Amino acid sequence: MIVRRYFLCFLCIAILFVLGTSPLSALSEPIDVSRECSLRICYADNGSGISDIEVKIYRIADTSADAQMELTEEFDDYPVRINSVTSLSEWKDIATTLCSYISKDGIEPHDTAVTDRSGIAAFEGLETGLYLIYNASAETDNGTFVFDAFMCHLPTVGTDEYVYDAEMNPKGIEFIPSNEELEYKVLKLWRDEGRTDDRPEAVTVDILKDGDIAKTVILNSGNNWSYSWKAVDDGSEWSVVEKDVPDEYYVSCTVRETSFIITNTIRQAPTDSDPTPPVSDAPQTGDTFPLMWCIVVLCMSGMLVLVMGVWSMRGKTNAAKK
């Protein structure tokens, strides 16, 4: 009886833990795709709002009632993956990749706002869907205060319901050009389960400086799929875009200081239909413990408690007999 009581107590606590932390609990209700959304973004430095920042947003994808996303017509030709994304780092890379395409192709924003004295940029009457909030910056006495681009799904995921009026607080850093010569590098990686025969013999990459093509290079096995160049750190913004991505691949770009890593990932049939829309708080975007593994751990832990309880009862019985 004692063992059973302990086990039931543990089971109840564990179930509450699983249900309380699983993002599926918030996604159980359908999205009202006809409902208007709003987005308030606060741009601040140490709690003080920064005014007069131009903020551009782009509507990247439509969303369905079950939170499956499909690229809008304007972005349908870009080979980026937006479903079955499982980490915040992937969403960051997707934002970086889309910004490069937008910069190169001169795509007009879905909407634009300017921050007020409190550092707030407000957008009203937005459709549900996946949005890109473009890079934003403000001039300082010494350099530039920079806010990186990020993705936002409207509605976002709240504690137990969808939130159609979202608020974001991106973090920024002050960038001060060194005016020294730096070495930049672009590197090509393949994530295709070693299918070397499916890879093209070479890829073409445009290197952009402040949105304009500064150089076009060819990456192949002969140069170890990489290219380096030097430039003075004068505050210019460098980015890269792979041209003519093979149909069998998605593309993403990771930026690490002065290195650009372009990754081609083989397209495969999705194995998980659960959506992973980006929301305002990090734990809810991806990086969550899968529900199935929670159940497995729950069962194994319950069995362990049961075995320990039986062993303890036997020990007490044997001691009583002596």
XYZ file of C-alpha atoms in Angstrom:
322
model
C 0.000 0.000 0.000
C 2.851 2.374 0.899
C 4.633 1.532 -2.336
C 1.472 2.172 -4.324
C 0.935 5.499 -2.571
C 4.490 6.616 -3.317
C 4.146 5.544 -6.924
C 0.828 7.354 -7.427
C 2.226 10.496 -5.821
C 5.268 10.409 -8.097
C 3.074 9.714 -11.121
C 0.859 12.726 -10.461
C 3.819 15.069 -9.981
C 5.537 13.769 -13.104
C 2.401 14.118 -15.231
C 1.946 17.700 -14.067
C 5.587 18.372 -14.974
C 5.179 16.926 -18.456
C 1.939 18.755 -19.184
C 3.241 21.995 -17.755
C 6.408 22.091 -19.838
C 5.290 20.568 -23.114
C 4.620 23.141 -25.868
C 1.901 20.835 -27.185
C -0.315 21.885 -24.288
C -0.334 25.406 -25.729
C -0.797 24.193 -29.291
C -3.827 21.994 -28.611
C -6.239 24.713 -29.724
C -6.438 25.713 -33.407
C -5.143 29.075 -34.568
C -7.816 31.563 -35.602
C -6.227 32.483 -38.932
C -8.890 35.137 -39.600
C -8.045 37.094 -36.463
C -5.963 40.272 -36.703
C -2.686 40.443 -34.797
C -0.518 43.236 -33.471
C 3.186 43.457 -32.733
C 4.982 45.846 -30.379
C 8.774 45.798 -30.447
C 10.817 47.669 -27.834
C 14.309 48.765 -28.856
C 16.282 49.846 -25.802
C 19.783 50.251 -24.408
C 20.061 49.328 -20.716
C 16.363 49.956 -20.239
C 16.291 53.300 -22.038
C 14.225 53.322 -25.219
C 15.891 54.408 -28.456
C 13.762 56.655 -30.652
C 13.717 57.164 -34.423
C 14.794 53.634 -35.384
C 13.258 52.504 -38.661
C 11.856 48.995 -38.221
C 10.968 46.843 -41.226
C 8.962 43.625 -41.085
C 8.434 41.030 -43.808
C 5.641 38.473 -43.920
C 7.499 35.298 -44.862
C 4.849 32.587 -44.584
C 1.160 31.879 -44.146
C 0.100 29.710 -41.233
C -2.724 27.200 -40.968
C -5.061 26.452 -38.082
C -2.715 23.647 -36.995
C 0.334 25.956 -37.237
C 1.801 24.515 -40.422
C 3.515 27.196 -42.475
C 3.863 27.793 -46.205
C 6.057 30.448 -47.786
C 4.206 33.416 -49.238
C 4.325 33.985 -52.979
C 6.971 36.670 -52.518
C 9.369 34.272 -50.777
C 8.332 30.984 -52.367
C 11.405 30.827 -54.604
C 13.856 31.029 -51.710
C 15.041 27.564 -50.549
C 14.674 28.062 -46.796
C 13.127 25.552 -44.423
C 10.473 26.922 -42.069
C 8.733 23.762 -40.806
C 10.207 21.175 -38.426
C 12.768 23.677 -37.163
C 13.969 22.463 -33.777
C 16.271 25.108 -32.290
C 16.669 28.833 -31.793
C 20.017 28.779 -33.588
C 18.270 27.474 -36.714
C 15.727 30.301 -36.566
C 18.570 32.795 -36.219
C 20.288 31.333 -39.290
C 17.019 31.467 -41.243
C 16.672 35.160 -40.363
C 20.262 35.798 -41.483
C 19.682 33.952 -44.757
C 16.468 35.817 -45.546
C 18.050 39.186 -44.759
C 20.778 38.498 -47.320
C 18.199 37.640 -49.994
C 16.149 40.728 -49.146
C 19.215 42.957 -49.259
C 20.405 41.569 -52.594
C 17.013 41.503 -54.323
C 15.672 44.767 -52.899
C 12.434 43.270 -51.567
C 10.056 45.858 -50.132
C 8.909 45.350 -46.523
C 5.400 44.278 -45.603
C 5.222 47.206 -43.184
C 7.504 49.841 -41.661
C 7.377 51.743 -38.374
C 9.602 54.195 -36.510
C 10.241 53.867 -32.783
C 8.761 56.517 -30.503
C 10.434 58.157 -27.488
C 9.974 54.945 -25.515
C 11.692 52.884 -28.203
C 8.434 51.231 -29.269
C 7.673 50.293 -32.864
C 4.004 49.313 -33.165
C 2.363 47.311 -35.939
C -1.407 46.843 -36.052
C -3.814 44.871 -38.238
C -1.337 42.124 -39.116
C -2.370 38.780 -40.553
C -1.375 35.578 -38.819
C 1.814 34.055 -40.169
C 5.585 33.986 -39.924
C 7.345 37.349 -39.930
C 10.945 38.463 -40.258
C 11.904 41.554 -38.300
C 14.809 42.999 -40.261
C 18.106 44.242 -38.823
C 17.722 47.602 -37.105
C 20.314 50.104 -35.939
C 20.826 53.513 -34.358
C 23.847 55.784 -34.566
C 25.751 56.469 -31.327
C 28.551 58.883 -30.437
C 31.169 56.199 -31.069
C 29.581 53.855 -33.564
C 26.299 52.049 -34.145
C 23.880 50.269 -31.821
C 22.812 47.155 -33.724
C 19.802 44.864 -33.274
C 19.983 41.574 -35.168
C 17.096 40.318 -37.275
C 14.771 37.709 -35.793
C 11.743 35.605 -36.693
C 8.326 35.941 -35.084
C 5.259 33.776 -35.561
C 1.910 35.493 -35.036
C 0.228 34.461 -32.883
C 2.926 33.611 -30.363
C 2.550 30.829 -27.805
C 1.484 31.882 -24.315
C 1.186 29.838 -21.141
C -2.004 28.071 -22.165
C -3.246 29.885 -25.258
C -2.153 31.688 -28.392
C -1.287 35.370 -28.008
C -2.425 37.509 -30.938
C -1.038 40.778 -29.547
C 2.670 40.094 -29.224
C 5.421 42.092 -27.546
C 9.115 41.647 -28.329
C 12.236 42.985 -26.633
C 15.247 42.285 -28.858
C 18.707 42.762 -27.405
C 21.242 44.967 -29.145
C 24.963 45.649 -28.933
C 27.064 48.702 -29.693
C 29.365 48.160 -32.634
C 32.460 50.361 -32.888
C 34.506 49.908 -36.085
C 38.176 49.173 -35.472
C 39.274 50.670 -38.813
C 41.742 47.810 -39.047
C 42.061 45.285 -41.846
C 40.212 42.058 -41.088
C 40.086 38.724 -42.841
C 36.653 37.456 -43.829
C 35.819 33.933 -44.910
C 32.931 32.077 -46.516
C 32.757 28.317 -46.030
C 30.447 25.749 -47.623
C 29.138 22.776 -45.622
C 26.903 19.883 -46.654
C 24.322 18.212 -44.446
C 23.185 15.398 -46.698
C 24.067 12.149 -44.924
C 27.236 11.828 -46.972
C 25.515 11.757 -50.370
C 28.527 13.147 -52.191
C 27.239 11.977 -55.573
C 24.215 14.278 -55.246
C 26.301 17.393 -54.622
C 27.091 19.802 -57.451
C 30.705 20.104 -58.512
C 30.714 23.769 -57.519
C 28.512 26.521 -56.111
C 28.470 30.242 -56.849
C 28.359 32.750 -53.990
C 27.750 36.496 -54.138
C 29.622 38.488 -51.497
C 27.643 41.607 -50.586
C 28.869 44.835 -49.033
C 26.021 46.969 -47.709
C 23.631 45.096 -49.995
C 25.647 45.514 -53.184
C 27.576 42.692 -54.847
C 31.267 43.263 -54.136
C 32.489 39.973 -55.570
C 31.206 36.678 -56.966
C 33.229 33.553 -56.168
C 33.142 29.853 -57.024
C 33.443 27.295 -54.219
C 34.432 23.709 -54.969
C 36.572 20.848 -53.694
C 39.643 22.479 -55.251
C 39.518 25.385 -52.774
C 38.065 23.258 -49.961
C 34.683 24.904 -50.534
C 35.939 28.148 -49.026
C 37.100 31.638 -49.940
C 38.804 34.380 -47.902
C 39.153 38.110 -48.448
C 40.425 41.109 -46.527
C 38.735 44.436 -45.929
C 39.000 47.377 -43.568
C 36.544 47.253 -40.681
C 34.869 50.585 -41.462
C 31.338 49.758 -40.330
C 30.203 48.241 -43.611
C 27.832 45.278 -43.454
C 29.039 42.129 -45.191
C 26.784 39.228 -46.161
C 26.771 36.287 -48.567
C 24.183 34.667 -50.829
C 24.452 31.319 -52.586
C 23.171 31.511 -56.151
C 21.154 28.759 -57.810
C 20.800 26.422 -54.827
C 20.197 22.846 -56.086
C 16.535 21.829 -55.941
C 17.362 18.937 -53.605
C 18.668 21.244 -50.868
C 17.651 23.913 -48.398
C 20.141 26.673 -47.627
C 21.009 28.528 -44.430
C 23.777 30.901 -43.404
C 25.497 31.090 -40.023
C 27.592 34.131 -39.081
C 30.462 33.737 -36.625
C 32.320 37.018 -36.236
C 33.977 37.432 -39.665
C 33.125 33.963 -40.981
C 30.068 33.015 -43.025
C 29.067 29.353 -43.084
C 26.645 28.380 -45.846
C 25.015 25.018 -45.186
C 23.052 23.001 -47.722
C 20.677 20.510 -46.099
C 19.142 17.716 -48.160
C 15.373 17.959 -48.527
C 13.572 15.016 -46.953
C 9.990 14.088 -46.253
C 9.077 15.598 -42.864
C 9.073 13.094 -40.019
C 7.333 15.319 -37.499
C 4.182 17.253 -38.325
C 4.289 19.267 -35.111
C 5.056 22.925 -35.896
C 7.792 24.881 -34.164
C 6.822 28.538 -34.601
C 9.245 31.088 -33.102
C 7.830 33.035 -30.174
C 9.067 35.734 -27.840
C 10.619 33.469 -25.189
C 13.433 31.080 -26.027
C 12.174 27.828 -24.450
C 8.970 27.832 -26.515
C 10.560 28.080 -29.955
C 12.307 24.786 -30.270
C 14.819 23.484 -27.690
C 12.035 21.582 -25.919
C 12.194 18.033 -24.623
C 10.061 15.851 -26.947
C 6.828 14.645 -25.392
C 7.502 11.000 -26.277
C 10.799 11.047 -24.392
C 9.057 12.641 -21.431
C 6.649 9.711 -21.406
C 9.509 7.203 -21.659
C 11.392 8.851 -18.792
C 8.172 9.012 -16.799
C 7.532 5.285 -17.199
C 11.116 4.286 -16.430
C 11.234 6.531 -13.381
C 7.946 5.116 -12.146
C 9.226 1.558 -12.505
C 12.403 2.511 -10.623
C 10.394 3.971 -7.746
C 8.235 0.839 -7.663
C 11.262 -1.493 -7.560
C 12.930 0.566 -4.835
C 9.738 0.533 -2.819
C 9.401 -3.251 -3.074
C 13.056 -3.697 -2.117
C 12.582 -1.406 0.886
C 9.491 -3.323 2.051
C 11.318 -6.647 1.765
C 14.178 -5.273 3.820
C 11.804 -4.192 6.559
C 10.030 -7.590 6.506
C 13.309 -9.500 6.788
C 14.435 -7.273 9.643
C 11.162 -7.887 11.478
C 11.552 -11.681 11.137
C 14.996 -11.545 12.701
